[in-house]
Each structure stands twice: as C-alpha cells, then as structure tokens.
Coordinates of C-alpha atoms in Angstrom, one line a residue:
M1 CA 14.8 -123.4 57.6
E2 CA 12.8 -125.5 60.9
S3 CA 15.6 -127.4 61.7
F4 CA 13.6 -130.3 59.9
R5 CA 15.9 -131.2 56.4
W6 CA 16.6 -134.3 58.5
D7 CA 13.5 -135.2 59.9
D8 CA 11.7 -135.0 56.1
I9 CA 14.3 -136.6 54.5
L10 CA 14.6 -139.8 56.5
R11 CA 10.2 -139.3 56.6
W12 CA 10.6 -139.3 52.6
K13 CA 12.2 -142.2 52.3
S14 CA 15.3 -139.5 50.7
G15 CA 18.1 -140.9 51.6
K16 CA 20.3 -140.1 49.0
L17 CA 19.8 -136.2 48.7
V18 CA 21.8 -136.6 51.7
T19 CA 24.9 -137.6 49.5
R20 CA 24.9 -134.8 46.7
Q21 CA 28.0 -132.0 46.1
F22 CA 27.3 -129.0 48.4
K23 CA 26.7 -126.0 45.9
G24 CA 27.2 -122.3 46.8
M25 CA 27.7 -119.6 44.5
Y26 CA 28.2 -118.8 40.7
F27 CA 31.6 -117.3 40.0
P28 CA 31.7 -117.5 35.8
G29 CA 35.6 -116.8 36.4
T30 CA 38.5 -115.2 37.9
G31 CA 38.1 -111.2 38.7
K32 CA 36.9 -109.1 40.7
F33 CA 33.0 -109.1 43.1
D34 CA 30.9 -106.6 44.6
L35 CA 28.9 -109.2 46.6
D36 CA 27.6 -106.2 48.3
N37 CA 26.9 -103.8 45.6
D38 CA 28.0 -101.3 47.5
G39 CA 31.2 -100.1 44.7
K40 CA 34.3 -101.8 46.0
D41 CA 35.5 -105.0 45.7
D42 CA 34.7 -107.8 48.4
I43 CA 36.8 -110.7 46.6
W44 CA 39.0 -111.1 44.2
I45 CA 39.7 -114.7 43.3
Y46 CA 43.2 -115.4 41.4
E47 CA 45.7 -117.5 39.8
G48 CA 49.2 -117.1 39.9
D49 CA 51.1 -115.0 42.8
K50 CA 48.9 -113.5 45.2
P51 CA 47.5 -109.7 44.5
T52 CA 48.1 -107.3 47.3
A53 CA 44.8 -105.5 48.2
P54 CA 43.7 -104.8 51.8
G55 CA 40.5 -105.1 53.6
I56 CA 39.6 -107.6 50.9
Q57 CA 39.0 -111.2 50.0
L58 CA 42.0 -113.5 48.3
L59 CA 40.9 -116.6 47.0
K60 CA 43.3 -118.8 45.3
L61 CA 41.6 -120.6 43.0
G62 CA 42.4 -124.4 43.2
S63 CA 43.3 -124.0 46.2
E64 CA 41.7 -121.9 48.0
I65 CA 38.2 -122.1 46.4
T66 CA 37.0 -124.6 43.9
L67 CA 34.8 -124.3 41.6
E68 CA 32.5 -126.3 39.9
N69 CA 33.7 -126.7 36.1
G70 CA 37.2 -126.1 36.7
N71 CA 37.4 -121.5 36.0
K72 CA 34.3 -121.5 36.8
G73 CA 30.7 -122.3 37.7
N74 CA 28.7 -122.8 41.8
V75 CA 31.8 -123.0 44.7
I76 CA 32.1 -126.5 45.5
I77 CA 32.2 -127.0 49.4
N78 CA 34.0 -129.2 51.4
S79 CA 34.5 -131.9 47.8
H80 CA 37.3 -133.5 50.3
I81 CA 34.6 -134.7 52.0
K82 CA 32.9 -137.8 51.1
K83 CA 29.0 -137.9 51.5
A84 CA 28.2 -141.8 52.5
F85 CA 23.9 -142.7 53.1
D86 CA 23.5 -146.6 53.8
E87 CA 19.9 -147.5 53.2
N88 CA 20.0 -150.8 54.9
K89 CA 20.9 -148.4 57.9
D90 CA 20.7 -144.8 59.0
Y91 CA 16.2 -144.7 58.1
L92 CA 16.4 -145.7 61.7
Y93 CA 18.6 -144.4 64.8
P94 CA 20.7 -147.3 66.8
I95 CA 19.1 -148.1 70.2
P96 CA 20.8 -147.2 72.8
V97 CA 22.5 -150.0 74.8
Q98 CA 21.1 -149.1 77.9
E99 CA 17.6 -149.6 76.3
L100 CA 18.4 -152.6 75.2
Q101 CA 20.8 -154.2 77.9
L102 CA 16.8 -152.7 80.5
N103 CA 15.3 -155.0 78.1
K104 CA 16.3 -157.7 76.8
N105 CA 13.4 -158.3 74.4
L106 CA 14.6 -155.2 72.4
K107 CA 16.2 -156.0 69.2
Q108 CA 18.7 -153.5 67.6
N109 CA 17.6 -152.1 64.5
P110 CA 19.2 -153.6 61.5
G111 CA 23.0 -152.5 60.3
W112 CA 23.1 -151.5 63.8
G113 CA 24.9 -154.0 65.4
N114 CA 23.7 -156.5 68.2

C-alpha cells in the first residue's frame, strides 16, 4: 500500500503477475447482501427482471456483475480488458526521445524501437 508495487514487480522480475485476472469480493450467489452489517440490505444481485428497491444497489448477474463461477464466486473485475506484459521489453522504460537526440551514443532500450 505504499505505491511501490510496480517497482517491486520489476525488481523481482515478476511481470506475469500483472496479467492475472483482478478479482473482488466473494458472493455465494444471487440474493440480498448487507455488506456493512447494519441490518439493511446494501446490494441485491439478481437475474431476470429488475426488482424495485429504492436505496439499494441493484446488480444484474451476467451484465452488471460477473461472478467467477457463473452464479457464485469472486467478482471478476474488468474481464473485457486484456492484460499483457512483454517479458522482452516491459522491465525497462523507454529512453525519452529528447535524451536520445541530445546524446547520439545512447541506444533505445530493447523493444522500444530505434
């Protein structure tokens, strides 16, 4: 939580970790959930027609929320975004073009062109 995770991944040569699927909270299935234990429902995960429930977040299974095992499991976050890490180049940042122009002896890092 110190905002150094990316630096750690690069230092440890663990780039493939960033390609893993992000997962959220576990839900045992559709239903009503009181997430803060105040005795009031906070979220309803439903299938079919949208229920009426003022003040409650309504999430339709399969479109507004995706669960790992279909109708139960951890919430899948941004499943449509492909996560990639190129082991041949992504451990190094590109050298800025201005720096390459200032010093013709510099060569661009592998995988970043020039």
